[in-house]
Amino acid sequence: MLKRSLTAVTLCLVISSALQASFFVPSGLEAGDTFQLVFVTHNLRDTTLTDIAGYNTFVQNEALTNAALTGADATQVYTAIASTKFVNAKTNANVYGPVYNMAG
């Protein structure tokens, strides 16, 4: 049986304001700027879920383990750049502004 890993697609986005500087804020932004962060999860997850919410929960839990992603504000919401039969990645992880890769 072929086992697939979600490593390549469990990248996450968050919409944030540069005013909330308790977590990573890319250089060059000013107070009130909207931006998104993308990161690769530390842990792996299989690709057997049919409900996108399971993948979103996985990446949200991964983000909560990294203070650079949440800082003092654990209400930041991260979603998976992932697709299921009923939800595509573009819809699930909609881009609303500049996207910054946490890996550089």
PDB file of C-alpha atoms in Angstrom:
ATOM      1  CA  MET A   1       0.000   0.000   0.000  1.00  0.00           C
ATOM      2  CA  LEU A   2       1.317   3.426  -0.947  1.00  0.00           C
ATOM      3  CA  LYS A   3       1.574   5.724   2.051  1.00  0.00           C
ATOM      4  CA  ARG A   4       1.538   9.414   1.245  1.00  0.00           C
ATOM      5  CA  SER A   5       2.809  12.188   3.426  1.00  0.00           C
ATOM      6  CA  LEU A   6       1.277  15.629   3.704  1.00  0.00           C
ATOM      7  CA  THR A   7       4.675  17.228   4.285  1.00  0.00           C
ATOM      8  CA  ALA A   8       4.730  19.186   1.062  1.00  0.00           C
ATOM      9  CA  VAL A   9       1.257  20.614   1.503  1.00  0.00           C
ATOM     10  CA  THR A  10       0.924  21.272   5.214  1.00  0.00           C
ATOM     11  CA  LEU A  11       2.052  24.831   4.789  1.00  0.00           C
ATOM     12  CA  CYS A  12       0.072  27.376   6.684  1.00  0.00           C
ATOM     13  CA  LEU A  13      -1.147  30.909   6.346  1.00  0.00           C
ATOM     14  CA  VAL A  14      -2.238  33.554   8.785  1.00  0.00           C
ATOM     15  CA  ILE A  15      -3.489  37.064   8.310  1.00  0.00           C
ATOM     16  CA  SER A  16      -1.932  39.373  10.822  1.00  0.00           C
ATOM     17  CA  SER A  17      -1.232  42.976  11.534  1.00  0.00           C
ATOM     18  CA  ALA A  18       2.236  44.384  12.090  1.00  0.00           C
ATOM     19  CA  LEU A  19       0.805  45.920  15.272  1.00  0.00           C
ATOM     20  CA  GLN A  20       0.692  42.437  16.800  1.00  0.00           C
ATOM     21  CA  ALA A  21       4.459  42.172  17.113  1.00  0.00           C
ATOM     22  CA  SER A  22       4.481  39.445  19.754  1.00  0.00           C
ATOM     23  CA  PHE A  23       5.228  36.923  16.991  1.00  0.00           C
ATOM     24  CA  PHE A  24       7.408  36.983  13.845  1.00  0.00           C
ATOM     25  CA  VAL A  25       6.904  40.137  11.794  1.00  0.00           C
ATOM     26  CA  PRO A  26       8.790  40.327   8.480  1.00  0.00           C
ATOM     27  CA  SER A  27      11.111  43.301   8.109  1.00  0.00           C
ATOM     28  CA  GLY A  28       9.933  46.263   6.080  1.00  0.00           C
ATOM     29  CA  LEU A  29       6.339  46.174   7.287  1.00  0.00           C
ATOM     30  CA  GLU A  30       4.675  49.073   9.019  1.00  0.00           C
ATOM     31  CA  ALA A  31       2.054  49.118  11.763  1.00  0.00           C
ATOM     32  CA  GLY A  32      -1.273  47.968  10.375  1.00  0.00           C
ATOM     33  CA  ASP A  33       0.147  46.158   7.332  1.00  0.00           C
ATOM     34  CA  THR A  34      -1.592  42.886   6.505  1.00  0.00           C
ATOM     35  CA  PHE A  35       0.563  39.876   5.718  1.00  0.00           C
ATOM     36  CA  GLN A  36       0.540  36.097   5.802  1.00  0.00           C
ATOM     37  CA  LEU A  37       3.086  33.575   7.044  1.00  0.00           C
ATOM     38  CA  VAL A  38       3.771  30.184   5.515  1.00  0.00           C
ATOM     39  CA  PHE A  39       5.658  27.387   7.269  1.00  0.00           C
ATOM     40  CA  VAL A  40       6.292  23.672   6.966  1.00  0.00           C
ATOM     41  CA  THR A  41       4.991  21.619   9.868  1.00  0.00           C
ATOM     42  CA  HIS A  42       7.448  19.789  12.085  1.00  0.00           C
ATOM     43  CA  ASN A  43       5.370  16.595  12.242  1.00  0.00           C
ATOM     44  CA  LEU A  44       3.909  14.586   9.389  1.00  0.00           C
ATOM     45  CA  ARG A  45       0.319  13.627   8.744  1.00  0.00           C
ATOM     46  CA  ASP A  46      -1.150  11.069   6.352  1.00  0.00           C
ATOM     47  CA  THR A  47      -3.412  12.152   3.513  1.00  0.00           C
ATOM     48  CA  THR A  48      -6.428   9.970   4.226  1.00  0.00           C
ATOM     49  CA  LEU A  49      -8.833  12.564   5.642  1.00  0.00           C
ATOM     50  CA  THR A  50     -11.834  13.585   3.584  1.00  0.00           C
ATOM     51  CA  ASP A  51     -12.670  16.645   5.724  1.00  0.00           C
ATOM     52  CA  ILE A  52     -10.374  19.674   5.359  1.00  0.00           C
ATOM     53  CA  ALA A  53     -11.048  20.610   9.001  1.00  0.00           C
ATOM     54  CA  GLY A  54      -8.810  17.745  10.133  1.00  0.00           C
ATOM     55  CA  TYR A  55      -5.851  19.167   8.203  1.00  0.00           C
ATOM     56  CA  ASN A  56      -6.577  22.679   9.484  1.00  0.00           C
ATOM     57  CA  THR A  57      -6.641  21.386  13.067  1.00  0.00           C
ATOM     58  CA  PHE A  58      -3.339  19.619  12.489  1.00  0.00           C
ATOM     59  CA  VAL A  59      -1.551  22.757  11.245  1.00  0.00           C
ATOM     60  CA  GLN A  60      -3.166  24.948  13.907  1.00  0.00           C
ATOM     61  CA  ASN A  61      -1.861  22.590  16.604  1.00  0.00           C
ATOM     62  CA  GLU A  62       1.585  22.618  14.965  1.00  0.00           C
ATOM     63  CA  ALA A  63       1.574  26.434  14.951  1.00  0.00           C
ATOM     64  CA  LEU A  64       0.690  26.537  18.640  1.00  0.00           C
ATOM     65  CA  THR A  65       3.963  24.752  19.415  1.00  0.00           C
ATOM     66  CA  ASN A  66       6.007  27.585  17.843  1.00  0.00           C
ATOM     67  CA  ALA A  67       6.024  30.935  19.651  1.00  0.00           C
ATOM     68  CA  ALA A  68       7.367  32.659  16.526  1.00  0.00           C
ATOM     69  CA  LEU A  69       4.057  31.821  14.850  1.00  0.00           C
ATOM     70  CA  THR A  70       1.670  32.708  17.639  1.00  0.00           C
ATOM     71  CA  GLY A  71       3.576  34.808  20.188  1.00  0.00           C
ATOM     72  CA  ALA A  72       1.358  35.773  23.073  1.00  0.00           C
ATOM     73  CA  ASP A  73      -1.691  35.689  20.807  1.00  0.00           C
ATOM     74  CA  ALA A  74      -2.812  32.071  20.452  1.00  0.00           C
ATOM     75  CA  THR A  75      -5.881  33.276  18.530  1.00  0.00           C
ATOM     76  CA  GLN A  76      -3.945  33.506  15.249  1.00  0.00           C
ATOM     77  CA  VAL A  77      -5.637  31.136  12.802  1.00  0.00           C
ATOM     78  CA  TYR A  78      -3.613  28.906  10.482  1.00  0.00           C
ATOM     79  CA  THR A  79      -5.047  26.809   7.672  1.00  0.00           C
ATOM     80  CA  ALA A  80      -3.486  24.062   5.601  1.00  0.00           C
ATOM     81  CA  ILE A  81      -2.488  24.585   2.009  1.00  0.00           C
ATOM     82  CA  ALA A  82      -4.162  21.301   1.212  1.00  0.00           C
ATOM     83  CA  SER A  83      -7.010  19.919  -0.849  1.00  0.00           C
ATOM     84  CA  THR A  84      -9.669  17.289  -0.343  1.00  0.00           C
ATOM     85  CA  LYS A  85     -12.248  15.970  -2.767  1.00  0.00           C
ATOM     86  CA  PHE A  86     -14.604  18.815  -1.831  1.00  0.00           C
ATOM     87  CA  VAL A  87     -12.271  21.729  -0.921  1.00  0.00           C
ATOM     88  CA  ASN A  88      -9.312  22.917  -2.958  1.00  0.00           C
ATOM     89  CA  ALA A  89      -6.153  24.458  -1.485  1.00  0.00           C
ATOM     90  CA  LYS A  90      -6.797  27.861  -3.083  1.00  0.00           C
ATOM     91  CA  THR A  91     -10.122  28.090  -1.261  1.00  0.00           C
ATOM     92  CA  ASN A  92      -8.910  26.676   2.052  1.00  0.00           C
ATOM     93  CA  ALA A  93      -5.777  28.833   2.290  1.00  0.00           C
ATOM     94  CA  ASN A  94      -6.926  31.967   0.519  1.00  0.00           C
ATOM     95  CA  VAL A  95      -4.201  34.573  -0.002  1.00  0.00           C
ATOM     96  CA  TYR A  96      -5.120  38.078   1.238  1.00  0.00           C
ATOM     97  CA  GLY A  97      -1.776  39.850   1.160  1.00  0.00           C
ATOM     98  CA  PRO A  98       1.970  39.372   0.893  1.00  0.00           C
ATOM     99  CA  VAL A  99       3.072  35.875   1.935  1.00  0.00           C
ATOM    100  CA  TYR A 100       6.327  35.409   3.868  1.00  0.00           C
ATOM    101  CA  ASN A 101       8.030  32.042   4.124  1.00  0.00           C
ATOM    102  CA  MET A 102       9.225  31.316   7.678  1.00  0.00           C
ATOM    103  CA  ALA A 103      12.103  29.283   6.192  1.00  0.00           C
ATOM    104  CA  GLY A 104      13.492  32.386   4.497  1.00  0.00           C
TER     105      GLY A 104
END
